[in-house]
CSV table of C-alpha atoms in Angstrom, one decimal:
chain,number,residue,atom,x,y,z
A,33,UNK,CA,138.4,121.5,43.3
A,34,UNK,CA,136.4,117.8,43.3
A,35,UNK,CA,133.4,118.7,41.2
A,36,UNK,CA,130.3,116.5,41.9
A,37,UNK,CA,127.6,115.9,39.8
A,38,UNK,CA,123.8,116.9,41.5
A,39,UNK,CA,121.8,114.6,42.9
A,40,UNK,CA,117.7,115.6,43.6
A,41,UNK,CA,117.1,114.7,47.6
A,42,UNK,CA,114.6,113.9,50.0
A,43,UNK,CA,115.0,113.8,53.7
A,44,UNK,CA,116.7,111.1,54.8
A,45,UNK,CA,115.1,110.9,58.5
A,46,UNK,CA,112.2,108.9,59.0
A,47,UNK,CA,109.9,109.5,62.0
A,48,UNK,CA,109.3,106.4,64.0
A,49,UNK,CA,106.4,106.9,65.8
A,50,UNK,CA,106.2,103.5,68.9
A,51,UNK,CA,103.4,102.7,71.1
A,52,UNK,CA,103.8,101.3,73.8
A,53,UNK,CA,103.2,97.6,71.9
A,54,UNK,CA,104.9,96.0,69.8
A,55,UNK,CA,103.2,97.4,67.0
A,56,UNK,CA,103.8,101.1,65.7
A,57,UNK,CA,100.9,103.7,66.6
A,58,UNK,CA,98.7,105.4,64.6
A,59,UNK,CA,100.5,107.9,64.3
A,60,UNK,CA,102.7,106.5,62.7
A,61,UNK,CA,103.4,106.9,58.4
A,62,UNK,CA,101.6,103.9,56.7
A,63,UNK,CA,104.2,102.5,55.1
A,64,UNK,CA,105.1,101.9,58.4
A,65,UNK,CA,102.0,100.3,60.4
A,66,UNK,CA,102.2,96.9,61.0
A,67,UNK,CA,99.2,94.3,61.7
A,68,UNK,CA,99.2,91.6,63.7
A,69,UNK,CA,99.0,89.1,61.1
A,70,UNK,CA,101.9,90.5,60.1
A,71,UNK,CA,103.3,90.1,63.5
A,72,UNK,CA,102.0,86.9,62.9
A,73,UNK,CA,103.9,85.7,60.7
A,74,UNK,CA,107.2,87.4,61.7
A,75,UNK,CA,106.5,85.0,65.2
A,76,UNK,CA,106.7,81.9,62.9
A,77,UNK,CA,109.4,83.2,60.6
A,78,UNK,CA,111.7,83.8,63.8
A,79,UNK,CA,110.9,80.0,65.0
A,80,UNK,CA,111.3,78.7,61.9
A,81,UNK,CA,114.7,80.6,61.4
A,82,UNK,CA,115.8,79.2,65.5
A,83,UNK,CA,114.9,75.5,64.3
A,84,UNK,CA,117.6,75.8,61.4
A,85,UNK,CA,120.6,75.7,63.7
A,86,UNK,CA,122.2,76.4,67.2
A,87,UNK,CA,122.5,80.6,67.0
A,88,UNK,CA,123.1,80.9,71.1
A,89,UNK,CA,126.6,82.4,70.4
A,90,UNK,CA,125.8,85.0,68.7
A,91,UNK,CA,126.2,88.4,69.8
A,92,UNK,CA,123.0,90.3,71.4
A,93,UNK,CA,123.4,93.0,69.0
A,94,UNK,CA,124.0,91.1,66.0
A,95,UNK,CA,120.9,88.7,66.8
A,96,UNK,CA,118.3,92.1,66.6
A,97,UNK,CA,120.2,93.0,63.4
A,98,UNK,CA,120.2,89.7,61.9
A,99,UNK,CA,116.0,89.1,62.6
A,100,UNK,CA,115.1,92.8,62.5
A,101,UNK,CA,116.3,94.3,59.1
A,102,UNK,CA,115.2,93.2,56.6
A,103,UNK,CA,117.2,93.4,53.1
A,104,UNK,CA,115.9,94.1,49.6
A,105,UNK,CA,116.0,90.9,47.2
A,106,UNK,CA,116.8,92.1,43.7
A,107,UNK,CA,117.2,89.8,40.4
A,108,UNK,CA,120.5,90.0,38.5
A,109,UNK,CA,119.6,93.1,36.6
A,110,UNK,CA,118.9,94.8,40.1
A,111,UNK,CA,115.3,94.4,39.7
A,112,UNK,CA,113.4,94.4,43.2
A,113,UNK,CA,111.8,90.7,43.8
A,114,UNK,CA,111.0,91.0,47.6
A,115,UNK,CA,112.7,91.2,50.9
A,116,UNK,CA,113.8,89.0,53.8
A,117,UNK,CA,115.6,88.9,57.2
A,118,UNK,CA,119.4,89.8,57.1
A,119,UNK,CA,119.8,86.4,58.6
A,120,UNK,CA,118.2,84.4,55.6
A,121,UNK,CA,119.9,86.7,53.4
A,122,UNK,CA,123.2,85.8,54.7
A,123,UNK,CA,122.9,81.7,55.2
A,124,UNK,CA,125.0,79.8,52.4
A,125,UNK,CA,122.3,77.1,52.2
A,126,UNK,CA,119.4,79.5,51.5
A,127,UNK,CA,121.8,81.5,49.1
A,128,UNK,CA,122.7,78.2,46.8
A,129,UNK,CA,119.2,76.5,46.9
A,130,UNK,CA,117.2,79.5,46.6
A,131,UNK,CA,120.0,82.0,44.7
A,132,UNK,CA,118.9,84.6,47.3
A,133,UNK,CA,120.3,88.0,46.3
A,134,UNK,CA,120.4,91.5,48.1
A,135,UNK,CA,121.2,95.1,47.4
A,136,UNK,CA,123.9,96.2,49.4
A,137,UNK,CA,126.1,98.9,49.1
A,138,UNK,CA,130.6,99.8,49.7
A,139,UNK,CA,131.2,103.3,51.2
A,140,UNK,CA,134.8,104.7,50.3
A,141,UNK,CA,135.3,107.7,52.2
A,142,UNK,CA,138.3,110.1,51.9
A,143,UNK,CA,139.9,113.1,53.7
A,144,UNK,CA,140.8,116.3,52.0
A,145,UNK,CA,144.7,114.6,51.9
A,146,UNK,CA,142.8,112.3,49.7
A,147,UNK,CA,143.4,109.0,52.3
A,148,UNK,CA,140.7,106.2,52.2
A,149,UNK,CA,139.3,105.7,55.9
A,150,UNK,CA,139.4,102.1,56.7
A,151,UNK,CA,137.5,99.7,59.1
A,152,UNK,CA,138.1,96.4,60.7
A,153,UNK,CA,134.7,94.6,61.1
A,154,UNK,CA,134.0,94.0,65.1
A,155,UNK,CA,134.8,90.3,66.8
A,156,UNK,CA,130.8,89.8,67.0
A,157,UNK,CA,130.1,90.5,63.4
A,158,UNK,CA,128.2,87.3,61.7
A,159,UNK,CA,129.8,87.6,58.7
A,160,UNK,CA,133.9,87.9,58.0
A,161,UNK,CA,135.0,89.1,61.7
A,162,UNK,CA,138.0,90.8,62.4
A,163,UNK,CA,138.5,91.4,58.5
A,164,UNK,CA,139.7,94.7,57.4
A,165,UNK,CA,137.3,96.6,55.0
A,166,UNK,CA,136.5,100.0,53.0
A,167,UNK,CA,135.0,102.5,54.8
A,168,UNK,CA,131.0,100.9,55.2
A,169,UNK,CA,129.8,98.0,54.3
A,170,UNK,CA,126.1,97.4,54.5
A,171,UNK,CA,122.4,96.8,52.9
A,172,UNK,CA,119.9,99.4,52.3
A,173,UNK,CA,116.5,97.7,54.2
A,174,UNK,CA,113.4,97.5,52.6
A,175,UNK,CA,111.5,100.9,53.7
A,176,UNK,CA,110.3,103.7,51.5
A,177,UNK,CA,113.5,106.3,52.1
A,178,UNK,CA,115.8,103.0,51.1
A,179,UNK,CA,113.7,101.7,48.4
A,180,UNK,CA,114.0,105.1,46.1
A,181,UNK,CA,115.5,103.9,42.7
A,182,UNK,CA,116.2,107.7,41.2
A,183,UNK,CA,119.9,108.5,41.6
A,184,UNK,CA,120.5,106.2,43.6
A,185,UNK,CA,119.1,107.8,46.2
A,186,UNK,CA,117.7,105.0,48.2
A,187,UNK,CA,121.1,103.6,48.7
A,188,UNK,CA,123.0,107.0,49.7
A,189,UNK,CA,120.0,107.1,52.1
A,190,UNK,CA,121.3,104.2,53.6
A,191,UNK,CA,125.2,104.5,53.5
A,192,UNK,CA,124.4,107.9,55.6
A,193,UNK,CA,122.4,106.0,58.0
A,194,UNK,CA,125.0,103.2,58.0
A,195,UNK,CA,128.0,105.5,58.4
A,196,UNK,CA,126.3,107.2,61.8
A,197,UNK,CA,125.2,104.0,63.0
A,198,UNK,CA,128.4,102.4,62.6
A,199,UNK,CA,131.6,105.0,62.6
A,200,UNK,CA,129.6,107.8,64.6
A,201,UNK,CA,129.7,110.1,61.3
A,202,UNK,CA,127.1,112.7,61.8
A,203,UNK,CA,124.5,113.0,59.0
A,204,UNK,CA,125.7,116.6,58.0
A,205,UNK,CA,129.3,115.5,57.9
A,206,UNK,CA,128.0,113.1,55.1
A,207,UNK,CA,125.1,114.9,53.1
A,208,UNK,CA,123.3,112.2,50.9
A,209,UNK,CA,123.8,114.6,47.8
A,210,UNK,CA,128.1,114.6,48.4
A,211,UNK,CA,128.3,110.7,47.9
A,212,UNK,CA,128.7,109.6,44.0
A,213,UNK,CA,127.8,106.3,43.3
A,214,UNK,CA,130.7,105.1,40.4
A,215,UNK,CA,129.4,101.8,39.7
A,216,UNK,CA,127.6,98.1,40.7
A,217,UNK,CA,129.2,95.0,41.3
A,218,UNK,CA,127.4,91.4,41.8
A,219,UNK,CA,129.7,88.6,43.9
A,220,UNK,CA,129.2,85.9,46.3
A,221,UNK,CA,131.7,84.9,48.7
A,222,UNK,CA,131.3,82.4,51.9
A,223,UNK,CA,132.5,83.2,55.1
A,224,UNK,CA,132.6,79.7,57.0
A,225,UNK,CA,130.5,76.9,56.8
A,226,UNK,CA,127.2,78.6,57.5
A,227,UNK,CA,127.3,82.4,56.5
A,228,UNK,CA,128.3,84.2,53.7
A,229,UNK,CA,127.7,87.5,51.3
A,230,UNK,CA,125.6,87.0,47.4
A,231,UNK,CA,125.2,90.9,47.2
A,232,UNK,CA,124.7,93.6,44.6
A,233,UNK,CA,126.5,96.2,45.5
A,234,UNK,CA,126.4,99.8,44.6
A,235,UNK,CA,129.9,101.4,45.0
A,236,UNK,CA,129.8,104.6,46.5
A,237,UNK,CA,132.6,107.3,46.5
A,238,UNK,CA,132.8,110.9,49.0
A,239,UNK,CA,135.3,113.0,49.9
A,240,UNK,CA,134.8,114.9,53.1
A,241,UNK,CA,136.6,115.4,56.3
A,242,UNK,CA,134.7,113.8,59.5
A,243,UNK,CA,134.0,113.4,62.8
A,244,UNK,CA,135.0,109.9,63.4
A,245,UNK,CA,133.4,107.5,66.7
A,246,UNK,CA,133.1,104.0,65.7
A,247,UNK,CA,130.3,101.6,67.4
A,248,UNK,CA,132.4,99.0,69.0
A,249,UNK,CA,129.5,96.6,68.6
A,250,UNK,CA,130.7,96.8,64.4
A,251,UNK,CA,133.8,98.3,64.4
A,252,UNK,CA,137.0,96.8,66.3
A,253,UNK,CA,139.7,99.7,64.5
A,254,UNK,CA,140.2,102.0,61.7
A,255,UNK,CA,142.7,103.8,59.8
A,256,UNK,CA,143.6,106.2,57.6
A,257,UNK,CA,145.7,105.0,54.6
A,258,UNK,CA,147.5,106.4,51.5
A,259,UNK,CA,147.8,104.3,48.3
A,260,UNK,CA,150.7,103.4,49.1
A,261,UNK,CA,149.8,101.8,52.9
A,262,UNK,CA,146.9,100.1,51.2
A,263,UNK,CA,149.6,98.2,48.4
A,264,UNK,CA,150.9,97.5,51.8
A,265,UNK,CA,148.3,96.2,53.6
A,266,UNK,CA,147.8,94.3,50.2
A,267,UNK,CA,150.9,93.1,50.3
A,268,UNK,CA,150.6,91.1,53.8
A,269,UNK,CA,147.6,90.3,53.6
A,270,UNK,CA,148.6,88.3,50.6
A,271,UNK,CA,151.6,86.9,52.5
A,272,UNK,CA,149.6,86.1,55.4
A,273,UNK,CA,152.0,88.7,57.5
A,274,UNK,CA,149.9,89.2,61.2
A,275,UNK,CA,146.8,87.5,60.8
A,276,UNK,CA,145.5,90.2,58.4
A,277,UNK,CA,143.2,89.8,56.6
A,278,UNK,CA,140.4,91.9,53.4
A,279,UNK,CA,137.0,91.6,52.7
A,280,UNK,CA,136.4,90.0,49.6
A,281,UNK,CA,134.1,92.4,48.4
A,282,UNK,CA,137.1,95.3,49.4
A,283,UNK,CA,139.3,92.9,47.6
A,284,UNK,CA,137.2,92.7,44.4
A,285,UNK,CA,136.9,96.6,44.1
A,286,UNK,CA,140.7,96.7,45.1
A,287,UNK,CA,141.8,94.6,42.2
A,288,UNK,CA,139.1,95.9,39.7
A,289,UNK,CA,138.6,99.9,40.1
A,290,UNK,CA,140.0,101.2,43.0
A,291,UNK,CA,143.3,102.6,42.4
A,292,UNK,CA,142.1,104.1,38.6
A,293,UNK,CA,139.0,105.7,40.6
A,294,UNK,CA,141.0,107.0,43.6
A,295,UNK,CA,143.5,108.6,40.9
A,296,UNK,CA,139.9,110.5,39.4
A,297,UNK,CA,139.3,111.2,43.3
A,298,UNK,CA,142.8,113.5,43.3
A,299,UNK,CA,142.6,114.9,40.2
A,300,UNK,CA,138.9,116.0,41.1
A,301,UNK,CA,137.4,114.3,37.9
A,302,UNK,CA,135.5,111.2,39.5
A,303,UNK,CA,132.5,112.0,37.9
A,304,UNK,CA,134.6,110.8,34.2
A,305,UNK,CA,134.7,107.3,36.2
A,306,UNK,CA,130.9,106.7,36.8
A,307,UNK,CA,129.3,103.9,34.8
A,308,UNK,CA,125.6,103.0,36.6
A,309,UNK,CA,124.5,101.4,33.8
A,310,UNK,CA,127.0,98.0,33.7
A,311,UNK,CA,127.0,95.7,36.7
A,312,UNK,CA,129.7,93.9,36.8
A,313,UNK,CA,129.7,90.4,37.4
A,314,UNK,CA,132.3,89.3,39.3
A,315,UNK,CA,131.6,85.6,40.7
């Protein structure tokens, strides 16, 4: 039997509370309230951002996303330093002249036959389209229930939100306290000209069987594979065989922990593989 080590929670839903404004109500938590200076300057962020390039491709979906959320800007040693927009976050220029770097987090889910579910990002997605991926792949924004630093908890916050939002998983299919977080990783990779990834990523592990409805908006397919079916998928993505194509981020935890980890995952001792305290440079 998997044994997992125990993890202290908090809810994980958080009551948003609109008025019929833009702004949030009274009602609503303070962390959450909003004033229209603040509004303010989102206004002149958002032109500001539209005057850096020609964005009228982009998908509807992806535009809300990319001005909306707003990631968590950490240091190196994962330190918090502010936030900004997804969409600054994720511009090559702003990530080489100002070293902008986020918090993100990789979600490797498995069945009970012990095969990894994976995704192929959606056609509209900003960053690396079409390319197939572990399970999740996202950032936990800067709000209280995503900011929580003990155990991690912040993060498996956000993978369960992430996981609903973008494979359908129900919330109790994917309890916050199941997911073991193994490790951290710090990369950068571009994606074309203009967008790219400079992430710290928290590498998350769970083992459950789920209900599974992916959000065409992010996800175009998944699948189910074994370890050997991944070596496959490996092996043409290496040889260019049918367009496919990995992640780079899948592709650095592929060629530095996966199979080792996903051996821990069968024998039901992943909790000997967790190392929180070394991030892992791998640039």
């Amino acid at each position: 039997m998997l044994k997992f080590p125990t993890f202290k929670t908090t809810a994980t839903t958080l009551p948003l509370h609109y008025s019929s404004s833009s702004q949030f109500s009274k009602s609503s938590p303070p962390f959450l309230r909003i004033s229209s200076s603040f509004s303010s300057i989102t206004i002149s962020r958002r032109s500001s951002i539209a005057a850096m390039g020609d964005d009228s491709g982009m998908d509807a979906v992806q535009r809300r996303l990319m001005f909306d959320d707003e990631c968590i800007l950490v240091d190196e040693n994962d330190n918090v330093v502010g936030h900004d927009t997804k969409y600054n976050c994720h511009l090559m220029e702003k990530i080489e002249k100002e070293n902008l770097l986020h918090r993100a987090f990789s979600v490797f889910l498995f069945n009970s036959k012990y095969e990894l579910l994976l995704q192929q990002r959606s056609a509209t997605k900003v960053t690396f389209p079409l390319v197939w991926t572990n399970t999740c792949c996202s950032h936990p924004l800067y709000r209280e229930t995503e900011l929580i630093k003990e155990d991690s908890l912040g993060v498996r916050n956000a993978a369960q939100r992430k996981l609903l939002d973008e494979l359908g998983i129900p919330a109790e299919d994917v309890p916050v306290d199941q997911f073991t977080p193994l490790g951290r990783m710090l990369y950068k990779a571009p994606s074309d000209g203009k967008w790219g990834e400079h992430e710290l990523d928290y590498l998350l592990f769970i083992v459950r069987d789920v209900a599974v409805n992916p959000n065409p908006d992010e996800v175009a397919d998944i699948k189910y594979v074994n370890q050997e079916e991944l070596k496959e998928l490996l092996r043409k993505a290496d040889a260019g065989e049918e367009g496919l194509k990995l992640s780079p981020w899948f592709r650095l935890v592929v060629d530095n922990f996966l199979f080792k980890w996903w051996d821990h995952v069968q024998k039901g001792t992943l909790v000997e593989a967790i190392d929180m305290n070394t991030i892992h440079k791998l640039i």
